[in-house]
mmCIF file with all atom_site columns, C-alpha atoms in Angstrom:
data_model
loop_
_atom_site.group_PDB
_atom_site.id
_atom_site.type_symbol
_atom_site.label_atom_id
_atom_site.label_alt_id
_atom_site.label_comp_id
_atom_site.label_asym_id
_atom_site.label_entity_id
_atom_site.label_seq_id
_atom_site.pdbx_PDB_ins_code
_atom_site.Cartn_x
_atom_site.Cartn_y
_atom_site.Cartn_z
_atom_site.occupancy
_atom_site.B_iso_or_equiv
_atom_site.pdbx_formal_charge
_atom_site.auth_seq_id
_atom_site.auth_comp_id
_atom_site.auth_asym_id
_atom_site.auth_atom_id
_atom_site.pdbx_PDB_model_num
ATOM 1   C CA . MET A 1 1   ? -1.337  -36.968 45.894  1.00 55.00 ? 262 MET A CA 1
ATOM 2   C CA . GLU A 1 2   ? -3.033  -33.609 45.448  1.00 62.00 ? 263 GLU A CA 1
ATOM 3   C CA . THR A 1 3   ? -4.652  -32.598 42.143  1.00 57.00 ? 264 THR A CA 1
ATOM 4   C CA . PRO A 1 4   ? -5.500  -29.074 41.014  1.00 65.00 ? 265 PRO A CA 1
ATOM 5   C CA . TYR A 1 5   ? -8.901  -30.241 39.736  1.00 66.00 ? 266 TYR A CA 1
ATOM 6   C CA . GLU A 1 6   ? -12.014 -30.260 41.827  1.00 68.00 ? 267 GLU A CA 1
ATOM 7   C CA . ILE A 1 7   ? -14.277 -33.119 40.849  1.00 66.00 ? 268 ILE A CA 1
ATOM 8   C CA . THR A 1 8   ? -17.842 -33.064 42.095  1.00 67.00 ? 269 THR A CA 1
ATOM 9   C CA . THR A 1 9   ? -20.131 -36.048 41.895  1.00 66.00 ? 270 THR A CA 1
ATOM 10  C CA . LEU A 1 10  ? -23.622 -36.827 43.009  1.00 62.00 ? 271 LEU A CA 1
ATOM 11  C CA . THR A 1 11  ? -23.358 -38.714 46.289  1.00 62.00 ? 272 THR A CA 1
ATOM 12  C CA . ARG A 1 12  ? -25.695 -41.542 46.975  1.00 60.00 ? 273 ARG A CA 1
ATOM 13  C CA . THR A 1 13  ? -27.716 -41.278 50.133  1.00 61.00 ? 274 THR A CA 1
ATOM 14  C CA . ASP A 1 14  ? -29.037 -44.857 50.181  1.00 61.00 ? 275 ASP A CA 1
ATOM 15  C CA . HIS A 1 15  ? -25.722 -46.278 51.501  1.00 56.00 ? 276 HIS A CA 1
ATOM 16  C CA . PRO A 1 16  ? -25.187 -45.701 55.214  1.00 57.00 ? 277 PRO A CA 1
ATOM 17  C CA . HIS A 1 17  ? -21.392 -45.961 54.936  1.00 58.00 ? 278 HIS A CA 1
ATOM 18  C CA . PRO A 1 18  ? -19.225 -44.891 51.995  1.00 56.00 ? 279 PRO A CA 1
ATOM 19  C CA . PRO A 1 19  ? -17.010 -47.606 50.536  1.00 56.00 ? 280 PRO A CA 1
ATOM 20  C CA . ALA A 1 20  ? -13.528 -47.912 51.898  1.00 55.00 ? 281 ALA A CA 1
ATOM 21  C CA . PRO A 1 21  ? -10.776 -46.377 49.747  1.00 54.00 ? 282 PRO A CA 1
ATOM 22  C CA . ALA A 1 22  ? -9.026  -48.918 47.589  1.00 52.00 ? 283 ALA A CA 1
ATOM 23  C CA . GLU A 1 23  ? -5.283  -49.113 48.017  1.00 56.00 ? 284 GLU A CA 1
ATOM 24  C CA . HIS A 1 24  ? -4.735  -51.190 44.925  1.00 56.00 ? 285 HIS A CA 1
ATOM 25  C CA . MET A 1 25  ? -4.573  -49.348 41.558  1.00 57.00 ? 286 MET A CA 1
ATOM 26  C CA . PRO A 1 26  ? -5.576  -51.330 38.462  1.00 62.00 ? 287 PRO A CA 1
ATOM 27  C CA . LEU A 1 27  ? -2.592  -50.023 36.421  1.00 70.00 ? 288 LEU A CA 1
ATOM 28  C CA . GLY A 1 28  ? 0.981   -49.189 37.241  1.00 73.00 ? 289 GLY A CA 1
ATOM 29  C CA . PRO A 1 29  ? 2.243   -45.591 36.846  1.00 71.00 ? 290 PRO A CA 1
ATOM 30  C CA . ALA A 1 30  ? 4.092   -46.509 33.622  1.00 76.00 ? 291 ALA A CA 1
ATOM 31  C CA . GLU A 1 31  ? 0.940   -48.066 32.119  1.00 77.00 ? 292 GLU A CA 1
ATOM 32  C CA . ILE A 1 32  ? -1.245  -44.977 32.498  1.00 77.00 ? 293 ILE A CA 1
ATOM 33  C CA . PRO A 1 33  ? -1.894  -43.456 29.032  1.00 79.00 ? 294 PRO A CA 1
ATOM 34  C CA . PRO A 1 34  ? -1.300  -39.751 28.364  1.00 79.00 ? 295 PRO A CA 1
ATOM 35  C CA . GLY A 1 35  ? -4.140  -37.475 29.447  1.00 78.00 ? 296 GLY A CA 1
ATOM 36  C CA . VAL A 1 36  ? -5.184  -39.836 32.263  1.00 80.00 ? 297 VAL A CA 1
ATOM 37  C CA . GLN A 1 37  ? -4.326  -39.164 35.902  1.00 81.00 ? 298 GLN A CA 1
ATOM 38  C CA . VAL A 1 38  ? -5.031  -40.676 39.278  1.00 81.00 ? 299 VAL A CA 1
ATOM 39  C CA . VAL A 1 39  ? -7.578  -38.447 41.020  1.00 82.00 ? 300 VAL A CA 1
ATOM 40  C CA . MET A 1 40  ? -9.092  -38.423 44.487  1.00 83.00 ? 301 MET A CA 1
ATOM 41  C CA . LEU A 1 41  ? -12.886 -38.370 44.545  1.00 84.00 ? 302 LEU A CA 1
ATOM 42  C CA . PRO A 1 42  ? -14.778 -36.418 47.248  1.00 85.00 ? 303 PRO A CA 1
ATOM 43  C CA . ASP A 1 43  ? -15.695 -39.650 49.062  1.00 86.00 ? 304 ASP A CA 1
ATOM 44  C CA . GLY A 1 44  ? -11.998 -40.554 49.411  1.00 82.00 ? 305 GLY A CA 1
ATOM 45  C CA . ARG A 1 45  ? -11.617 -43.064 46.580  1.00 83.00 ? 306 ARG A CA 1
ATOM 46  C CA . ARG A 1 46  ? -8.731  -42.837 44.140  1.00 81.00 ? 307 ARG A CA 1
ATOM 47  C CA . THR A 1 47  ? -9.479  -43.586 40.505  1.00 82.00 ? 308 THR A CA 1
ATOM 48  C CA . LEU A 1 48  ? -8.218  -42.917 36.965  1.00 81.00 ? 309 LEU A CA 1
ATOM 49  C CA . ALA A 1 49  ? -9.820  -40.033 35.083  1.00 82.00 ? 310 ALA A CA 1
ATOM 50  C CA . TYR A 1 50  ? -9.280  -38.093 31.903  1.00 81.00 ? 311 TYR A CA 1
ATOM 51  C CA . THR A 1 51  ? -8.112  -34.590 32.726  1.00 76.00 ? 312 THR A CA 1
ATOM 52  C CA . GLN A 1 52  ? -7.672  -31.401 30.750  1.00 74.00 ? 313 GLN A CA 1
ATOM 53  C CA . PRO A 1 53  ? -4.047  -30.769 29.878  1.00 65.00 ? 314 PRO A CA 1
ATOM 54  C CA . THR A 1 54  ? -2.577  -28.048 32.013  1.00 64.00 ? 315 THR A CA 1
ATOM 55  C CA . THR A 1 55  ? -1.294  -25.091 30.119  1.00 67.00 ? 316 THR A CA 1
ATOM 56  C CA . ALA A 1 56  ? 2.255   -24.308 31.031  1.00 66.00 ? 317 ALA A CA 1
ATOM 57  C CA . ALA A 1 57  ? 3.084   -20.762 31.917  1.00 68.00 ? 318 ALA A CA 1
ATOM 58  C CA . THR A 1 58  ? 4.308   -18.834 28.926  1.00 74.00 ? 319 THR A CA 1
ATOM 59  C CA . PRO A 1 59  ? 8.064   -19.023 28.789  1.00 72.00 ? 320 PRO A CA 1
ATOM 60  C CA . PRO A 1 60  ? 9.936   -15.755 29.147  1.00 71.00 ? 321 PRO A CA 1
ATOM 61  C CA . PRO A 1 61  ? 10.867  -14.163 25.840  1.00 68.00 ? 322 PRO A CA 1
ATOM 62  C CA . ALA A 1 62  ? 14.286  -14.853 24.452  1.00 66.00 ? 323 ALA A CA 1
ATOM 63  C CA . SER A 1 63  ? 16.875  -12.386 25.621  1.00 70.00 ? 324 SER A CA 1
ATOM 64  C CA . ALA A 1 64  ? 18.120  -11.353 22.184  1.00 76.00 ? 325 ALA A CA 1
ATOM 65  C CA . GLN A 1 65  ? 15.893  -11.488 19.129  1.00 77.00 ? 326 GLN A CA 1
ATOM 66  C CA . PRO A 1 66  ? 17.293  -10.829 15.659  1.00 84.00 ? 327 PRO A CA 1
ATOM 67  C CA . ILE A 1 67  ? 16.551  -7.509  14.042  1.00 85.00 ? 328 ILE A CA 1
ATOM 68  C CA . PRO A 1 68  ? 14.088  -7.814  11.115  1.00 89.00 ? 329 PRO A CA 1
ATOM 69  C CA . ALA A 1 69  ? 15.573  -7.222  7.670   1.00 90.00 ? 330 ALA A CA 1
ATOM 70  C CA . TRP A 1 70  ? 13.222  -4.320  6.865   1.00 91.00 ? 331 TRP A CA 1
ATOM 71  C CA . ALA A 1 71  ? 14.257  -2.491  10.053  1.00 91.00 ? 332 ALA A CA 1
ATOM 72  C CA . ARG A 1 72  ? 17.943  -2.981  9.305   1.00 89.00 ? 333 ARG A CA 1
ATOM 73  C CA . THR A 1 73  ? 17.446  -1.729  5.725   1.00 90.00 ? 334 THR A CA 1
ATOM 74  C CA . ALA A 1 74  ? 15.511  1.338   6.896   1.00 90.00 ? 335 ALA A CA 1
ATOM 75  C CA . ALA A 1 75  ? 18.148  2.128   9.522   1.00 90.00 ? 336 ALA A CA 1
ATOM 76  C CA . LEU A 1 76  ? 20.934  1.904   6.948   1.00 90.00 ? 337 LEU A CA 1
ATOM 77  C CA . LEU A 1 77  ? 19.081  3.962   4.346   1.00 91.00 ? 338 LEU A CA 1
ATOM 78  C CA . ALA A 1 78  ? 18.086  6.818   6.664   1.00 91.00 ? 339 ALA A CA 1
ATOM 79  C CA . PRO A 1 79  ? 21.510  8.503   6.901   1.00 91.00 ? 340 PRO A CA 1
ATOM 80  C CA . THR A 1 80  ? 22.220  7.802   3.236   1.00 91.00 ? 341 THR A CA 1
ATOM 81  C CA . VAL A 1 81  ? 19.017  9.508   2.097   1.00 92.00 ? 342 VAL A CA 1
ATOM 82  C CA . GLY A 1 82  ? 19.595  12.392  4.505   1.00 92.00 ? 343 GLY A CA 1
ATOM 83  C CA . GLY A 1 83  ? 23.141  12.848  3.244   1.00 93.00 ? 344 GLY A CA 1
ATOM 84  C CA . GLY A 1 84  ? 21.943  12.799  -0.361  1.00 93.00 ? 345 GLY A CA 1
ATOM 85  C CA . ILE A 1 85  ? 19.337  15.473  0.331   1.00 94.00 ? 346 ILE A CA 1
ATOM 86  C CA . THR A 1 86  ? 21.969  17.580  2.082   1.00 94.00 ? 347 THR A CA 1
ATOM 87  C CA . ALA A 1 87  ? 24.379  17.240  -0.838  1.00 95.00 ? 348 ALA A CA 1
ATOM 88  C CA . ALA A 1 88  ? 21.644  18.175  -3.304  1.00 94.00 ? 349 ALA A CA 1
ATOM 89  C CA . GLY A 1 89  ? 20.765  21.281  -1.292  1.00 93.00 ? 350 GLY A CA 1
ATOM 90  C CA . ILE A 1 90  ? 24.392  22.386  -1.152  1.00 94.00 ? 351 ILE A CA 1
ATOM 91  C CA . GLY A 1 91  ? 24.806  21.763  -4.896  1.00 92.00 ? 352 GLY A CA 1
ATOM 92  C CA . ILE A 1 92  ? 21.716  23.777  -5.728  1.00 90.00 ? 353 ILE A CA 1
ATOM 93  C CA . SER A 1 93  ? 22.900  26.668  -3.530  1.00 92.00 ? 354 SER A CA 1
ATOM 94  C CA . TYR A 1 94  ? 26.246  26.710  -5.382  1.00 92.00 ? 355 TYR A CA 1
ATOM 95  C CA . ALA A 1 95  ? 24.563  26.415  -8.775  1.00 91.00 ? 356 ALA A CA 1
ATOM 96  C CA . ALA A 1 96  ? 21.858  29.057  -8.176  1.00 91.00 ? 357 ALA A CA 1
ATOM 97  C CA . PRO A 1 97  ? 23.845  32.062  -9.510  1.00 90.00 ? 358 PRO A CA 1
ATOM 98  C CA . GLY A 1 98  ? 24.791  30.133  -12.642 1.00 91.00 ? 359 GLY A CA 1
ATOM 99  C CA . VAL A 1 99  ? 21.184  28.990  -13.156 1.00 89.00 ? 360 VAL A CA 1
ATOM 100 C CA . ILE A 1 100 ? 19.953  32.577  -12.835 1.00 91.00 ? 361 ILE A CA 1
ATOM 101 C CA . ALA A 1 101 ? 22.527  33.746  -15.384 1.00 93.00 ? 362 ALA A CA 1
ATOM 102 C CA . MET A 1 102 ? 21.558  30.935  -17.758 1.00 94.00 ? 363 MET A CA 1
ATOM 103 C CA . THR A 1 103 ? 17.856  31.834  -17.530 1.00 93.00 ? 364 THR A CA 1
ATOM 104 C CA . ASP A 1 104 ? 18.680  35.476  -18.292 1.00 93.00 ? 365 ASP A CA 1
ATOM 105 C CA . ALA A 1 105 ? 20.715  34.370  -21.312 1.00 94.00 ? 366 ALA A CA 1
ATOM 106 C CA . LEU A 1 106 ? 17.916  32.070  -22.491 1.00 95.00 ? 367 LEU A CA 1
ATOM 107 C CA . TRP A 1 107 ? 15.350  34.879  -22.219 1.00 95.00 ? 368 TRP A CA 1
ATOM 108 C CA . ALA A 1 108 ? 17.669  37.134  -24.229 1.00 96.00 ? 369 ALA A CA 1
ATOM 109 C CA . ALA A 1 109 ? 18.034  34.418  -26.881 1.00 96.00 ? 370 ALA A CA 1
ATOM 110 C CA . VAL A 1 110 ? 14.255  33.998  -27.072 1.00 95.00 ? 371 VAL A CA 1
ATOM 111 C CA . ALA A 1 111 ? 13.779  37.748  -27.447 1.00 96.00 ? 372 ALA A CA 1
ATOM 112 C CA . LEU A 1 112 ? 16.446  37.868  -30.183 1.00 96.00 ? 373 LEU A CA 1
ATOM 113 C CA . LEU A 1 113 ? 14.843  34.966  -32.032 1.00 96.00 ? 374 LEU A CA 1
ATOM 114 C CA . ALA A 1 114 ? 11.350  36.505  -31.814 1.00 95.00 ? 375 ALA A CA 1
ATOM 115 C CA . THR A 1 115 ? 12.628  39.874  -33.013 1.00 96.00 ? 376 THR A CA 1
ATOM 116 C CA . GLY A 1 116 ? 14.536  38.252  -35.860 1.00 95.00 ? 377 GLY A CA 1
ATOM 117 C CA . CYS A 1 117 ? 11.505  36.258  -37.020 1.00 94.00 ? 378 CYS A CA 1
ATOM 118 C CA . GLY A 1 118 ? 9.261   39.308  -36.808 1.00 93.00 ? 379 GLY A CA 1
ATOM 119 C CA . GLY A 1 119 ? 11.752  41.461  -38.731 1.00 92.00 ? 380 GLY A CA 1
ATOM 120 C CA . ALA A 1 120 ? 12.205  38.797  -41.411 1.00 92.00 ? 381 ALA A CA 1
ATOM 121 C CA . ALA A 1 121 ? 8.445   38.560  -41.901 1.00 90.00 ? 382 ALA A CA 1
ATOM 122 C CA . LEU A 1 122 ? 8.162   42.337  -42.171 1.00 89.00 ? 383 LEU A CA 1
ATOM 123 C CA . LEU A 1 123 ? 10.983  42.542  -44.716 1.00 89.00 ? 384 LEU A CA 1
ATOM 124 C CA . LEU A 1 124 ? 9.553   39.711  -46.801 1.00 87.00 ? 385 LEU A CA 1
ATOM 125 C CA . THR A 1 125 ? 6.188   41.419  -47.045 1.00 84.00 ? 386 THR A CA 1
ATOM 126 C CA . ARG A 1 126 ? 7.799   44.701  -48.103 1.00 82.00 ? 387 ARG A CA 1
ATOM 127 C CA . TRP A 1 127 ? 10.078  43.132  -50.689 1.00 79.00 ? 388 TRP A CA 1
ATOM 128 C CA . ARG A 1 128 ? 7.372   41.099  -52.338 1.00 76.00 ? 389 ARG A CA 1
ATOM 129 C CA . ARG A 1 129 ? 6.093   42.725  -55.503 1.00 68.00 ? 390 ARG A CA 1
ATOM 130 C CA . ARG A 1 130 ? 2.541   43.715  -55.412 1.00 70.00 ? 391 ARG A CA 1
ATOM 131 C CA . THR A 1 131 ? 0.577   43.492  -58.662 1.00 69.00 ? 392 THR A CA 1
ATOM 132 C CA . PRO A 1 132 ? -2.824  45.109  -58.849 1.00 72.00 ? 393 PRO A CA 1
ATOM 133 C CA . THR A 1 133 ? -5.727  42.710  -58.911 1.00 72.00 ? 394 THR A CA 1
ATOM 134 C CA . HIS A 1 134 ? -7.775  42.813  -62.131 1.00 77.00 ? 395 HIS A CA 1
ATOM 135 C CA . ILE A 1 135 ? -11.367 41.611  -61.894 1.00 78.00 ? 396 ILE A CA 1
ATOM 136 C CA . THR A 1 136 ? -13.509 41.056  -64.999 1.00 82.00 ? 397 THR A CA 1
ATOM 137 C CA . GLN A 1 137 ? -17.260 40.749  -64.663 1.00 80.00 ? 398 GLN A CA 1
ATOM 138 C CA . ASN A 1 138 ? -19.538 39.532  -67.480 1.00 82.00 ? 399 ASN A CA 1
ATOM 139 C CA . ILE A 1 139 ? -23.296 39.756  -66.980 1.00 81.00 ? 400 ILE A CA 1
ATOM 140 C CA . THR A 1 140 ? -25.859 38.831  -69.612 1.00 84.00 ? 401 THR A CA 1
ATOM 141 C CA . ALA A 1 141 ? -29.654 39.047  -69.610 1.00 82.00 ? 402 ALA A CA 1
ATOM 142 C CA . SER A 1 142 ? -32.006 38.243  -72.474 1.00 83.00 ? 403 SER A CA 1
ATOM 143 C CA . GLY A 1 143 ? -35.048 40.333  -71.523 1.00 80.00 ? 404 GLY A CA 1
ATOM 144 C CA . VAL A 1 144 ? -36.432 42.936  -69.166 1.00 81.00 ? 405 VAL A CA 1
ATOM 145 C CA . PHE A 1 145 ? -37.720 40.476  -66.548 1.00 81.00 ? 406 PHE A CA 1
ATOM 146 C CA . SER A 1 146 ? -35.403 37.598  -67.308 1.00 82.00 ? 407 SER A CA 1
ATOM 147 C CA . ARG A 1 147 ? -32.841 36.120  -65.044 1.00 84.00 ? 408 ARG A CA 1
ATOM 148 C CA . ALA A 1 148 ? -29.327 37.559  -65.298 1.00 80.00 ? 409 ALA A CA 1
ATOM 149 C CA . ASN A 1 149 ? -26.264 35.271  -65.493 1.00 81.00 ? 410 ASN A CA 1
ATOM 150 C CA . GLY A 1 150 ? -22.748 36.440  -64.778 1.00 79.00 ? 411 GLY A CA 1
ATOM 151 C CA . THR A 1 151 ? -19.155 35.370  -64.246 1.00 79.00 ? 412 THR A CA 1
ATOM 152 C CA . ILE A 1 152 ? -16.340 36.959  -62.296 1.00 75.00 ? 413 ILE A CA 1
ATOM 153 C CA . ASN A 1 153 ? -12.729 36.397  -63.391 1.00 74.00 ? 414 ASN A CA 1
ATOM 154 C CA . HIS A 1 154 ? -9.736  37.427  -61.310 1.00 67.00 ? 415 HIS A CA 1
#
């Protein structure tokens, strides 16, 4: 049995002959717990040892993966938005002459309203009766160097 792990141990030099490999395993293959394997030591002995789990090669990706919902929504909305922008552009191009005529009419209405308000204000000021303003002033003083008091009446 060949293992992919290289196990190195310190060999003893005080024995002239290494021990003979044991043919008898203490446990049967079904009794070996997970994470434990039979390994061959450098001196030829087989023993049980804990080993690192081997990482399996990454499986190939699935052939067909579902399309994410956001991508499907964006793909469906793209032609709809483009068509809406196109329709709006065509509508504006058809409506442009009418919009220009409406703005001209609105400017004419504003000019008429401003002229009418200005004329009405001018006529109201001319038609209003003007009465002359009469001012009465009373000043009194009791001496040459005294303070003068006065009142003004409109």
